[in-house]
């Protein structure tokens, strides 16, 4: 795992000190709110409905047990005993007091974490595949290049005042779990015919009020030239991106308005200039240095199957179901990837209590080489668990209500904080997720329905990814009352697509029935082994609309 | 400033978030900031609303609260309640965590 060097420590330390001074000056009245607000936002401090909210970055979704324990400590000492894992691989605390946040940040820095780049018009926390370095078929651990990008982009003077925020995601695998086509820049690590590793670059994806799928701008940028290429994209954006209208300021709008071909030409022209200067070539020694932080754990040589595991599955049907739903094959024989669902039936998607976080940290320390991952679908992962430890891990998770066997199923909903917390919300998201999971609580029914991703946002900012939900739900406000719009057919993976709106919105009382109508329409018309998204792609919107709006 | 009242609103109150901890507060008849909606000054008629908001804006409040604004209040039977779901939630706390926010404080006190 990446460790701060002296420079990183100093940087974060100074930033905390600076913020402490800024808070003091705000409280004493030296700074007005207008002057202070951008400063607090640069440190991840937002104002929500009931309190401040602090957003802490979890770079590329990797945490050590010590770091996760610190989140538990913060939840207990500075908050109300829980944290919220978000779709951006961050954790949010919903109740910190302003004058305690500098102390909080100081404690956070002791485990090499911070809240920088979680807000503002900068390059945000780089996100990545939660199965990095554990899944078979990966070209390279995506966290290496994510870390290189993080170092290049943090406080880069040219990128501190971009026209708008900028999000980068990286995957090293053809199965995209990082939603790279919905980011300003999405990077897929590739290997060419010669065996060289390079990067396929997608530019201009995003959600919000104008959802767009990124366009592929380069098929293969060689390793040493990646930063030069990214810098070229950023420069073109910085020079030509719109600053007059924040709704039009994202690079996706620029790509859309400029056109793919012209955009590619502009980037390549800029790239040629930067590349010729060699200023940003990444020296192989530096790549090696960073790669060393992500060296593979020392896996034991184990058989590919485990009698202990098989016997436990036979004895305990619930355990067997959990293995089937939440455990994924590991690249190393005798190991598995464990997904921890933060979507208990009737629970708040993405919330974890201090005690739960500590339980997961303990398991990671004992059984998973000290590593935890957080996913953009608001779950946690123990990436390297020995097959014969699975039952022990399951029992410990179960004791903390962390063993819901619903990964990728209808109750594994993404939901933004919505009107229960968020200042920008039109409608609540979380209660809907809870009602849906209760409606479909029966696991056998969920398995029968199969893979189905419901994603809920409380407003058009789309923090809950509703545009790319197989079923997306968007909260809208009509004269102070909540309504919900349904869209179908979205997808955030390598075949990314934006969902289509079914028609008029539903009320709080009718929305869950409407979701059930969508689901039964699918189970009625599906063929063979079709998943929801396959059926939707075959039959389109009409059969669903007919049933939803039948009088 | 966000718009949380409508043109036709009859009853209105002013709310803000407290600087020190973000707690939702309401402007009271004696120009204090109280934590409960019950203590809020509620005005009748648009001009009275504007006058109420004007009382919330003086620079001396910069030290205590953030972003004060007017919101619509409805009268049902004999008591007032916020008109929008948003303001109902602000006045109570998250509907998904009844153990947190003002609703929990109220329970503890009673
Ligand atoms: C409660 C405080 C929050 C505020 C004030 C907030 C604000 C925003 C705003 C204004 C946008 C739209 C940006 C744009 O379109 O340019 C946005 C987008 C987004 N936010 Fe949030 N958000 C909040 C919480 C969250 C949470 C909890 C998550 C994760 C669950 C999240 C993840 C995202 C994502 C993924 C996007 C879409 C990015 C895109 O446009 O491609 N946000 N947020
Ligand atoms: S989608 Fe809207 S309601 Fe949900 S967290 Fe984002 S800004 Fe808030």
GROMACS .gro file of N, CA and C in nm, chain A residues 88-178:
model
  273
   88UNK      N    1  -1.824   0.766  -0.469
   88UNK     CA    2  -1.697   0.818  -0.518
   88UNK      C    3  -1.580   0.764  -0.437
   89UNK      N    4  -1.599   0.652  -0.374
   89UNK     CA    5  -1.494   0.596  -0.288
   89UNK      C    6  -1.445   0.700  -0.188
   90UNK      N    7  -1.541   0.766  -0.126
   90UNK     CA    8  -1.512   0.854  -0.013
   90UNK      C    9  -1.593   0.802   0.105
   91UNK      N   10  -1.560   0.856   0.223
   91UNK     CA   11  -1.648   0.834   0.338
   91UNK      C   12  -1.691   0.971   0.388
   92UNK      N   13  -1.819   0.981   0.421
   92UNK     CA   14  -1.872   1.108   0.469
   92UNK      C   15  -1.919   1.095   0.613
   93UNK      N   16  -1.887   1.201   0.690
   93UNK     CA   17  -1.937   1.210   0.828
   93UNK      C   18  -2.039   1.321   0.831
   94UNK      N   19  -2.154   1.292   0.891
   94UNK     CA   20  -2.269   1.381   0.877
   94UNK      C   21  -2.289   1.484   0.987
   95UNK      N   22  -2.209   1.479   1.094
   95UNK     CA   23  -2.240   1.566   1.208
   95UNK      C   24  -2.121   1.634   1.274
   96UNK      N   25  -2.008   1.653   1.209
   96UNK     CA   26  -1.896   1.712   1.284
   96UNK      C   27  -1.921   1.860   1.314
   97UNK      N   28  -1.875   1.905   1.429
   97UNK     CA   29  -1.882   2.049   1.461
   97UNK      C   30  -1.764   2.119   1.394
   98UNK      N   31  -1.789   2.239   1.345
   98UNK     CA   32  -1.687   2.309   1.268
   98UNK      C   33  -1.556   2.325   1.346
   99UNK      N   34  -1.567   2.367   1.470
   99UNK     CA   35  -1.443   2.398   1.542
   99UNK      C   36  -1.366   2.273   1.585
  100UNK      N   37  -1.427   2.155   1.568
  100UNK     CA   38  -1.355   2.031   1.598
  100UNK      C   39  -1.293   1.969   1.472
  101UNK      N   40  -1.330   2.020   1.356
  101UNK     CA   41  -1.282   1.956   1.233
  101UNK      C   42  -1.129   1.963   1.219
  102UNK      N   43  -1.065   2.074   1.258
  102UNK     CA   44  -0.918   2.072   1.250
  102UNK      C   45  -0.856   1.960   1.334
  103UNK      N   46  -0.909   1.936   1.454
  103UNK     CA   47  -0.857   1.825   1.535
  103UNK      C   48  -0.881   1.692   1.465
  104UNK      N   49  -1.000   1.680   1.410
  104UNK     CA   50  -1.035   1.558   1.337
  104UNK      C   51  -0.935   1.534   1.223
  105UNK      N   52  -0.909   1.641   1.147
  105UNK     CA   53  -0.818   1.627   1.032
  105UNK      C   54  -0.676   1.592   1.078
  106UNK      N   55  -0.640   1.646   1.194
  106UNK     CA   56  -0.507   1.617   1.245
  106UNK      C   57  -0.496   1.468   1.280
  107UNK      N   58  -0.600   1.415   1.341
  107UNK     CA   59  -0.598   1.271   1.372
  107UNK      C   60  -0.599   1.188   1.244
  108UNK      N   61  -0.677   1.234   1.149
  108UNK     CA   62  -0.686   1.162   1.021
  108UNK      C   63  -0.549   1.156   0.953
  109UNK      N   64  -0.475   1.266   0.963
  109UNK     CA   65  -0.344   1.272   0.897
  109UNK      C   66  -0.246   1.171   0.956
  110UNK      N   67  -0.269   1.131   1.082
  110UNK     CA   68  -0.178   1.033   1.141
  110UNK      C   69  -0.188   0.897   1.072
  111UNK      N   70  -0.298   0.872   1.001
  111UNK     CA   71  -0.306   0.748   0.923
  111UNK      C   72  -0.296   0.780   0.773
  112UNK      N   73  -0.235   0.893   0.743
  112UNK     CA   74  -0.207   0.928   0.604
  112UNK      C   75  -0.334   0.942   0.522
  113UNK      N   76  -0.431   1.013   0.578
  113UNK     CA   77  -0.553   1.040   0.502
  113UNK      C   78  -0.592   1.186   0.519
  114UNK      N   79  -0.674   1.233   0.429
  114UNK     CA   80  -0.713   1.374   0.433
  114UNK      C   81  -0.843   1.393   0.356
  115UNK      N   82  -0.888   1.519   0.353
  115UNK     CA   83  -1.013   1.550   0.283
  115UNK      C   84  -0.988   1.644   0.166
  116UNK      N   85  -0.862   1.651   0.125
  116UNK     CA   86  -0.827   1.738   0.013
  116UNK      C   87  -0.874   1.672  -0.117
  117UNK      N   88  -0.908   1.755  -0.214
  117UNK     CA   89  -0.953   1.702  -0.344
  117UNK      C   90  -1.084   1.624  -0.334
  118UNK      N   91  -1.162   1.653  -0.232
  118UNK     CA   92  -1.294   1.591  -0.227
  118UNK      C   93  -1.400   1.693  -0.263
  119UNK      N   94  -1.359   1.814  -0.295
  119UNK     CA   95  -1.454   1.917  -0.330
  119UNK      C   96  -1.382   2.021  -0.413
  120UNK      N   97  -1.459   2.108  -0.474
  120UNK     CA   98  -1.398   2.218  -0.549
  120UNK      C   99  -1.362   2.180  -0.692
  121UNK      N  100  -1.321   2.280  -0.768
  121UNK     CA  101  -1.297   2.260  -0.910
  121UNK      C  102  -1.154   2.217  -0.937
  122UNK      N  103  -1.120   2.102  -0.881
  122UNK     CA  104  -0.985   2.048  -0.896
  122UNK      C  105  -0.999   1.905  -0.948
  123UNK      N  106  -0.886   1.838  -0.965
  123UNK     CA  107  -0.893   1.695  -0.999
  123UNK      C  108  -0.922   1.621  -0.870
  124UNK      N  109  -1.035   1.552  -0.869
  124UNK     CA  110  -1.082   1.488  -0.746
  124UNK      C  111  -1.010   1.355  -0.724
  125UNK      N  112  -1.037   1.301  -0.606
  125UNK     CA  113  -0.993   1.168  -0.568
  125UNK      C  114  -1.005   1.070  -0.686
  126UNK      N  115  -0.895   1.009  -0.725
  126UNK     CA  116  -0.896   0.913  -0.836
  126UNK      C  117  -0.960   0.783  -0.789
  127UNK      N  118  -1.054   0.732  -0.866
  127UNK     CA  119  -1.122   0.609  -0.823
  127UNK      C  120  -1.082   0.492  -0.912
  128UNK      N  121  -1.103   0.372  -0.859
  128UNK     CA  122  -1.052   0.255  -0.930
  128UNK      C  123  -1.132   0.130  -0.898
  129UNK      N  124  -1.084   0.018  -0.952
  129UNK     CA  125  -1.151  -0.111  -0.940
  129UNK      C  126  -1.128  -0.169  -0.800
  130UNK      N  127  -1.236  -0.204  -0.733
  130UNK     CA  128  -1.222  -0.257  -0.597
  130UNK      C  129  -1.158  -0.394  -0.593
  131UNK      N  130  -1.152  -0.462  -0.708
  131UNK     CA  131  -1.089  -0.594  -0.711
  131UNK      C  132  -0.943  -0.587  -0.756
  132UNK      N  133  -0.887  -0.468  -0.760
  132UNK     CA  134  -0.749  -0.450  -0.805
  132UNK      C  135  -0.655  -0.550  -0.737
  133UNK      N  136  -0.570  -0.609  -0.817
  133UNK     CA  137  -0.465  -0.700  -0.768
  133UNK      C  138  -0.520  -0.826  -0.703
  134UNK      N  139  -0.651  -0.849  -0.717
  134UNK     CA  140  -0.707  -0.972  -0.661
  134UNK      C  141  -0.778  -1.053  -0.770
  135UNK      N  142  -0.821  -0.983  -0.875
  135UNK     CA  143  -0.904  -1.049  -0.976
  135UNK      C  144  -0.815  -1.105  -1.088
  136UNK      N  145  -0.858  -1.217  -1.142
  136UNK     CA  146  -0.783  -1.277  -1.252
  136UNK      C  147  -0.808  -1.197  -1.380
  137UNK      N  148  -0.707  -1.192  -1.466
  137UNK     CA  149  -0.726  -1.130  -1.596
  137UNK      C  150  -0.696  -0.981  -1.597
  138UNK      N  151  -0.637  -0.931  -1.492
  138UNK     CA  152  -0.605  -0.789  -1.487
  138UNK      C  153  -0.471  -0.767  -1.557
  139UNK      N  154  -0.462  -0.660  -1.637
  139UNK     CA  155  -0.336  -0.632  -1.705
  139UNK      C  156  -0.233  -0.584  -1.604
  140UNK      N  157  -0.276  -0.495  -1.517
  140UNK     CA  158  -0.184  -0.439  -1.418
  140UNK      C  159  -0.268  -0.380  -1.305
  141UNK      N  160  -0.210  -0.376  -1.186
  141UNK     CA  161  -0.280  -0.315  -1.072
  141UNK      C  162  -0.309  -0.168  -1.103
  142UNK      N  163  -0.438  -0.130  -1.115
  142UNK     CA  164  -0.471   0.007  -1.155
  142UNK      C  165  -0.433   0.111  -1.050
  143UNK      N  166  -0.403   0.066  -0.928
  143UNK     CA  167  -0.373   0.163  -0.822
  143UNK      C  168  -0.237   0.228  -0.841
  144UNK      N  169  -0.149   0.159  -0.917
  144UNK     CA  170  -0.016   0.217  -0.939
  144UNK      C  171  -0.030   0.347  -1.016
  145UNK      N  172  -0.100   0.337  -1.127
  145UNK     CA  173  -0.113   0.458  -1.209
  145UNK      C  174  -0.208   0.558  -1.141
  146UNK      N  175  -0.302   0.509  -1.063
  146UNK     CA  176  -0.390   0.600  -0.990
  146UNK      C  177  -0.307   0.685  -0.894
  147UNK      N  178  -0.211   0.621  -0.828
  147UNK     CA  179  -0.126   0.693  -0.733
  147UNK      C  180  -0.036   0.793  -0.808
  148UNK      N  181   0.017   0.752  -0.922
  148UNK     CA  182   0.100   0.845  -1.000
  148UNK      C  183   0.016   0.967  -1.041
  149UNK      N  184  -0.107   0.940  -1.081
  149UNK     CA  185  -0.196   1.052  -1.120
  149UNK      C  186  -0.227   1.139  -0.998
  150UNK      N  187  -0.246   1.076  -0.885
  150UNK     CA  188  -0.276   1.152  -0.764
  150UNK      C  189  -0.159   1.248  -0.733
  151UNK      N  190  -0.038   1.195  -0.740
  151UNK     CA  191   0.077   1.279  -0.708
  151UNK      C  192   0.094   1.393  -0.807
  152UNK      N  193   0.070   1.361  -0.933
  152UNK     CA  194   0.083   1.463  -1.037
  152UNK      C  195  -0.025   1.572  -1.021
  153UNK      N  196  -0.143   1.531  -0.982
  153UNK     CA  197  -0.255   1.626  -0.984
  153UNK      C  198  -0.273   1.705  -0.855
  154UNK      N  199  -0.226   1.649  -0.740
  154UNK     CA  200  -0.249   1.719  -0.613
  154UNK      C  201  -0.177   1.853  -0.614
  155UNK      N  202  -0.253   1.956  -0.597
  155UNK     CA  203  -0.198   2.092  -0.590
  155UNK      C  204  -0.124   2.134  -0.717
  156UNK      N  205  -0.143   2.063  -0.827
  156UNK     CA  206  -0.083   2.106  -0.954
  156UNK      C  207  -0.133   2.248  -0.981
  157UNK      N  208  -0.042   2.347  -0.991
  157UNK     CA  209  -0.087   2.486  -0.996
  157UNK      C  210  -0.182   2.513  -1.113
  158UNK      N  211  -0.160   2.442  -1.222
  158UNK     CA  212  -0.242   2.468  -1.339
  158UNK      C  213  -0.385   2.413  -1.321
  159UNK      N  214  -0.402   2.321  -1.227
  159UNK     CA  215  -0.531   2.253  -1.217
  159UNK      C  216  -0.605   2.283  -1.088
  160UNK      N  217  -0.571   2.391  -1.022
  160UNK     CA  218  -0.636   2.424  -0.897
  160UNK      C  219  -0.767   2.498  -0.921
  161UNK      N  220  -0.769   2.573  -1.029
  161UNK     CA  221  -0.892   2.645  -1.063
  161UNK      C  222  -0.940   2.605  -1.202
  162UNK      N  223  -0.983   2.484  -1.214
  162UNK     CA  224  -1.038   2.436  -1.340
  162UNK      C  225  -1.176   2.498  -1.360
  163UNK      N  226  -1.229   2.493  -1.482
  163UNK     CA  227  -1.365   2.544  -1.501
  163UNK      C  228  -1.464   2.473  -1.408
  164UNK      N  229  -1.438   2.345  -1.378
  164UNK     CA  230  -1.531   2.267  -1.295
  164UNK      C  231  -1.454   2.151  -1.237
  165UNK      N  232  -1.517   2.079  -1.146
  165UNK     CA  233  -1.451   1.962  -1.088
  165UNK      C  234  -1.415   1.860  -1.196
  166UNK      N  235  -1.318   1.775  -1.165
  166UNK     CA  236  -1.268   1.684  -1.267
  166UNK      C  237  -1.242   1.548  -1.204
  167UNK      N  238  -1.305   1.445  -1.263
  167UNK     CA  239  -1.297   1.313  -1.201
  167UNK      C  240  -1.233   1.211  -1.295
  168UNK      N  241  -1.137   1.138  -1.241
  168UNK     CA  242  -1.064   1.038  -1.319
  168UNK      C  243  -1.084   0.901  -1.255
  169UNK      N  244  -1.108   0.800  -1.340
  169UNK     CA  245  -1.121   0.663  -1.290
  169UNK      C  246  -1.034   0.571  -1.375
  170UNK      N  247  -0.982   0.466  -1.310
  170UNK     CA  248  -0.890   0.375  -1.377
  170UNK      C  249  -0.933   0.231  -1.356
  171UNK      N  250  -0.927   0.151  -1.462
  171UNK     CA  251  -0.945   0.007  -1.444
  171UNK      C  252  -0.833  -0.067  -1.517
  172UNK      N  253  -0.793  -0.179  -1.460
  172UNK     CA  254  -0.691  -0.260  -1.525
  172UNK      C  255  -0.753  -0.386  -1.585
  173UNK      N  256  -0.885  -0.387  -1.592
  173UNK     CA  257  -0.956  -0.509  -1.629
  173UNK      C  258  -1.062  -0.476  -1.733
  174UNK      N  259  -1.090  -0.572  -1.823
  174UNK     CA  260  -1.191  -0.546  -1.925
  174UNK      C  261  -1.332  -0.536  -1.867
  175UNK      N  262  -1.356  -0.605  -1.756
  175UNK     CA  263  -1.485  -0.587  -1.688
  175UNK      C  264  -1.475  -0.463  -1.602
  176UNK      N  265  -1.543  -0.359  -1.645
  176UNK     CA  266  -1.526  -0.230  -1.579
  176UNK      C  267  -1.612  -0.220  -1.453
  177UNK      N  268  -1.546  -0.216  -1.340
  177UNK     CA  269  -1.617  -0.197  -1.213
  177UNK      C  270  -1.600  -0.055  -1.160
  178UNK      N  271  -1.533   0.029  -1.236
  178UNK     CA  272  -1.505   0.165  -1.187
  178UNK      C  273  -1.585   0.270  -1.264
   0.00000   0.00000   0.00000
